[in-house]
Amino acid sequence: MARFCENCGAELKENAKFCPKCGYRIPENDEILGNNEEQSIEENARKKSEEMIGSTSDTAVKKGARGTATKIIAGIVAVALVGTGVGAGYIAKHHKDNDQPEIVEEKQVENPTEDKNKEEEKEPEVDLDALLNEVDTDYLLKLCTYLPVYSSPDQISEEDLYEVYYNAMQYCMQYHADLGEEYICDERQIIPDDQFITIESNGIGNFSKTSFDKFYDWTGITRKPEDLSGDVYTYDDSAYYLMPTDAWVNEVTCKIVGKGYDKEKEEILINVEKTKDNPMDPSDEAVVTEETVVVVPSDNILGYQIERIDNGYAEIENVVSEVN
């Protein structure tokens, strides 16, 4: 069906958006539909107004009140026209609003039970006072005679760690060799008695491959003797073998001079005085150092572990008066 421009009457091509003659913008189908609806509403309102005007006019004339009737008619026309505009505007707006679904923001419902469960899942506060009483301070002091100052186990050098293993096996072998009281060195025994196997006739000491399991639990050190390079000891799948050497006397002793804990950091603090001297040569001046052993809760078999050893003494707020 042919279409014509509403402005100039020129014939339009199919789907034309502008008149080729006058440039008038051709309304889309939706706009035409909307305009037709509004026009229909306005037309109906106009007809209704005319009917009301005619009826009122007849009544007014019959009563002989022409002047009054004229005013009434004018008022009715004004109300009708205003009503027509308002009604058309409301219907058009209402029609437009209904095209878009109302979006209701979903509110998150609080679950008191879930919040309570989250609170219960929090780790319970550690009783540091009770944990400190469980720490085997005798074994801790023995470890201190070997361990250097360090901030984490990984920072201990390979050379220092190799010396720890070597010295520990040496003092353990002397302890079991019955070489004399000065060579027993009980304060240096960190290898459990049941981990020492034997001393062969050629003087080689044999130790179980699990000799340092307790040491690993205490320190968190994961590098084992077989992971380090050296020729003082050897190993196979079942044991470590220490080459024979001259007997040693102990040169390092440690004692606790203060202990307590830091509740905020959940750390046990043990101040240790370390003395190194040569009992075979009294002329050598002893070297005394001050260190703090920091012990923290752990999920290992002990329930605690040495985290680090600091230089100097820590200032302890929660001090335990009894010092072993």
XYZ file of C-alpha atoms in Angstrom:
324
model
C 0.000 0.000 0.000
C 1.347 3.426 -0.996
C 2.456 5.829 1.729
C 2.398 9.643 1.569
C 4.200 12.360 3.477
C 2.049 13.882 6.205
C 3.702 17.264 5.631
C 3.684 17.793 1.841
C 1.756 14.797 0.473
C 4.596 13.418 -1.620
C 4.618 9.682 -2.234
C 7.100 7.788 -0.072
C 9.184 4.726 -0.751
C 8.749 1.668 1.389
C 10.580 1.928 4.746
C 11.521 5.587 4.026
C 12.485 7.523 7.137
C 12.504 11.007 5.573
C 10.438 12.638 2.799
C 12.548 12.974 -0.384
C 10.760 16.231 -1.232
C 10.476 18.244 2.003
C 12.770 16.270 4.345
C 10.012 15.666 6.916
C 10.885 12.793 9.305
C 8.483 9.916 8.771
C 7.218 8.527 12.141
C 7.920 4.891 12.967
C 5.056 2.433 13.342
C 5.279 2.535 17.169
C 5.131 6.330 17.144
C 2.153 6.292 14.807
C 0.404 3.810 17.086
C 1.105 5.977 20.105
C -0.023 9.118 18.367
C -3.181 7.399 17.192
C -3.956 6.296 20.744
C -3.495 9.829 22.067
C -5.504 11.279 19.208
C -8.281 8.765 19.846
C -8.330 9.671 23.544
C -8.404 13.394 22.776
C -11.134 12.920 20.132
C -13.343 10.970 22.534
C -12.828 13.596 25.200
C -13.664 16.386 22.737
C -16.886 14.649 21.651
C -17.853 14.083 25.265
C -17.226 17.742 26.015
C -19.363 18.846 23.043
C -22.204 16.597 24.205
C -21.992 18.020 27.695
C -21.827 21.565 26.328
C -24.880 20.981 24.113
C -26.899 19.499 26.937
C -25.962 22.242 29.366
C -26.596 24.956 26.776
C -30.096 23.649 26.065
C -30.941 23.595 29.742
C -29.597 27.081 30.314
C -31.478 28.576 27.342
C -34.733 26.983 28.454
C -34.376 28.693 31.832
C -33.605 31.998 30.200
C -30.247 32.339 31.848
C -28.109 32.859 28.787
C -25.359 34.799 30.524
C -24.989 32.172 33.250
C -25.091 29.376 30.695
C -22.291 30.969 28.732
C -20.038 31.055 31.805
C -20.887 27.471 32.703
C -20.158 26.343 29.162
C -16.812 28.099 29.169
C -15.888 26.459 32.480
C -16.910 23.016 31.306
C -14.861 23.394 28.114
C -11.804 24.430 30.109
C -12.156 21.514 32.532
C -12.715 19.094 29.672
C -9.616 20.281 27.833
C -7.458 20.141 30.961
C -8.852 16.735 31.793
C -8.145 15.550 28.300
C -4.484 16.564 28.532
C -4.017 15.118 31.996
C -5.767 11.889 31.114
C -3.822 11.436 27.919
C -0.566 12.146 29.717
C -1.373 9.698 32.502
C -2.361 6.917 30.096
C 0.724 7.451 27.946
C 3.015 7.439 31.001
C 1.266 4.439 32.502
C 1.598 2.580 29.211
C 5.330 3.407 29.053
C 6.025 2.444 32.652
C 4.349 -0.925 32.178
C 6.784 -1.715 29.376
C 9.647 -1.961 31.906
C 9.437 -4.627 34.661
C 9.944 -3.284 38.146
C 13.322 -4.300 39.557
C 13.209 -5.156 43.233
C 16.548 -5.120 45.027
C 17.096 -8.393 46.823
C 18.144 -7.862 50.397
C 20.471 -10.352 52.027
C 18.777 -11.941 54.983
C 20.971 -12.129 58.033
C 21.337 -15.558 59.545
C 22.066 -15.368 63.294
C 22.806 -19.100 63.417
C 25.423 -18.815 60.661
C 27.088 -15.855 62.398
C 27.172 -17.799 65.653
C 28.758 -20.810 63.939
C 31.468 -18.542 62.456
C 32.270 -17.255 65.912
C 32.507 -20.801 67.237
C 34.901 -21.732 64.406
C 37.488 -19.216 65.642
C 40.560 -20.828 67.127
C 40.420 -20.924 70.908
C 42.824 -18.695 72.785
C 46.035 -20.484 73.716
C 46.800 -20.847 77.431
C 50.423 -19.734 77.226
C 50.970 -20.095 80.948
C 49.986 -23.782 80.797
C 51.970 -24.313 77.590
C 55.076 -22.802 79.158
C 54.846 -25.337 81.983
C 54.820 -28.130 79.385
C 58.015 -26.979 77.648
C 60.925 -29.311 78.390
C 63.409 -26.607 79.357
C 66.203 -29.148 80.009
C 66.100 -30.341 76.415
C 65.700 -26.745 75.202
C 68.961 -25.759 76.915
C 70.737 -28.692 75.314
C 69.521 -27.536 71.905
C 70.743 -24.006 72.628
C 74.301 -25.296 73.033
C 74.179 -26.196 69.305
C 71.851 -23.741 67.597
C 73.021 -20.344 66.327
C 70.934 -17.173 66.331
C 68.427 -17.356 63.450
C 65.105 -15.831 62.378
C 63.819 -18.959 60.635
C 65.136 -22.540 60.233
C 65.799 -21.976 56.526
C 68.274 -19.220 57.376
C 70.647 -21.544 59.211
C 73.619 -22.018 56.909
C 74.524 -25.462 55.600
C 77.899 -25.247 57.357
C 76.324 -24.440 60.738
C 73.709 -27.159 60.407
C 76.276 -29.754 59.370
C 78.276 -28.897 62.491
C 75.152 -29.318 64.648
C 74.634 -32.888 63.384
C 78.303 -33.751 63.580
C 78.776 -32.415 67.124
C 75.553 -34.030 68.358
C 76.691 -37.457 67.147
C 80.181 -36.937 68.582
C 78.937 -36.039 72.093
C 76.407 -38.870 71.975
C 79.119 -41.410 71.118
C 81.371 -40.108 73.918
C 78.471 -40.368 76.372
C 78.071 -44.065 75.579
C 81.793 -44.839 75.293
C 82.576 -44.461 79.009
C 85.671 -42.400 78.340
C 85.600 -40.613 81.670
C 83.441 -38.072 83.443
C 84.921 -35.062 81.664
C 83.871 -36.528 78.302
C 80.322 -37.568 79.173
C 78.915 -34.090 78.466
C 75.347 -34.876 79.501
C 74.332 -31.231 78.876
C 74.937 -31.781 75.131
C 72.846 -34.949 74.646
C 70.056 -34.267 72.147
C 69.993 -37.760 70.564
C 67.768 -40.143 72.599
C 69.574 -43.117 74.144
C 67.591 -45.654 72.140
C 68.781 -44.077 68.870
C 72.427 -44.854 69.506
C 73.278 -48.282 68.044
C 76.883 -49.143 68.799
C 80.565 -48.286 68.472
C 82.320 -50.648 66.094
C 85.747 -52.084 66.813
C 87.304 -49.595 64.437
C 85.818 -46.733 66.462
C 82.998 -45.844 64.068
C 79.783 -44.860 65.838
C 76.462 -46.129 64.487
C 73.244 -44.116 64.869
C 69.675 -44.843 63.821
C 68.274 -42.885 60.869
C 65.562 -41.597 63.256
C 68.159 -40.159 65.672
C 67.134 -36.565 64.927
C 63.333 -36.917 64.775
C 62.957 -35.215 68.153
C 65.300 -32.468 66.978
C 63.127 -31.926 63.868
C 59.952 -31.643 65.978
C 61.555 -29.101 68.286
C 63.078 -26.866 65.617
C 61.000 -27.339 62.461
C 64.262 -27.972 60.577
C 63.657 -30.173 57.535
C 67.197 -30.528 56.162
C 68.564 -33.852 57.341
C 72.210 -34.965 57.754
C 72.120 -36.765 54.409
C 71.033 -33.549 52.675
C 74.304 -31.817 53.579
C 77.806 -32.147 52.154
C 80.700 -33.357 54.320
C 83.019 -36.287 55.063
C 82.841 -36.591 58.869
C 79.870 -38.944 58.784
C 78.289 -41.209 56.169
C 74.858 -42.788 55.892
C 72.812 -45.496 54.210
C 69.141 -46.480 54.310
C 69.320 -47.663 57.910
C 71.952 -45.650 59.829
C 74.441 -42.798 60.153
C 78.120 -43.606 60.667
C 80.442 -41.197 62.479
C 84.137 -41.411 61.752
C 86.347 -41.811 64.858
C 88.005 -38.700 66.271
C 89.665 -37.625 69.465
C 87.381 -37.152 72.436
C 86.096 -33.653 73.157
C 85.373 -31.813 76.333
C 82.329 -29.595 76.488
C 82.921 -25.933 75.741
C 79.330 -24.597 75.742
C 76.831 -24.347 78.593
C 73.478 -22.567 78.772
C 71.178 -21.463 81.559
C 67.776 -19.754 81.714
C 67.759 -16.292 83.269
C 64.134 -15.353 82.588
C 60.990 -16.705 80.992
C 57.438 -15.649 80.293
C 55.223 -14.965 77.306
C 53.767 -12.343 74.982
C 50.020 -12.928 75.017
C 49.269 -10.679 72.036
C 51.775 -12.448 69.747
C 51.163 -15.881 71.355
C 54.886 -16.376 71.936
C 56.739 -17.960 74.829
C 59.945 -16.051 75.569
C 62.906 -17.700 77.279
C 66.014 -15.637 77.962
C 69.134 -17.798 77.850
C 72.687 -17.008 78.874
C 75.190 -18.935 76.739
C 78.802 -19.361 77.898
C 81.598 -20.704 75.750
C 85.001 -21.463 77.230
C 87.762 -24.069 77.178
C 87.989 -25.944 80.477
C 91.283 -27.484 79.372
C 92.856 -24.036 79.104
C 91.802 -21.722 81.977
C 93.749 -18.871 80.405
C 91.153 -18.600 77.638
C 88.560 -15.975 78.528
C 84.994 -17.209 78.480
C 82.595 -15.669 75.964
C 79.073 -14.962 77.279
C 76.171 -14.136 74.960
C 72.567 -13.215 75.683
C 69.833 -14.823 73.576
C 66.053 -15.186 73.550
C 64.485 -18.457 72.489
C 61.014 -17.846 71.028
C 58.661 -20.827 71.328
C 55.236 -20.881 69.662
C 52.247 -23.269 69.715
C 52.410 -26.018 67.097
C 50.306 -28.933 65.881
C 53.295 -31.295 66.114
C 53.612 -34.108 68.640
C 54.973 -31.708 71.275
C 52.338 -28.992 70.949
C 55.043 -26.319 70.620
C 58.156 -25.502 68.579
C 61.124 -23.147 68.552
C 60.324 -20.460 65.994
C 63.585 -18.514 66.212
C 66.474 -17.466 68.441
C 67.050 -13.729 68.841
C 70.137 -11.820 69.893
C 69.800 -10.182 73.316
C 67.230 -10.604 76.065
C 63.545 -9.885 75.435
C 61.579 -7.550 77.658
C 59.011 -9.900 79.143
C 55.740 -8.441 80.459
C 54.167 -11.701 81.658
C 57.115 -12.980 83.658
C 57.160 -16.414 85.265
C 58.986 -15.984 88.555
C 60.302 -19.539 88.836
C 63.391 -20.028 86.705
C 64.908 -23.498 86.308
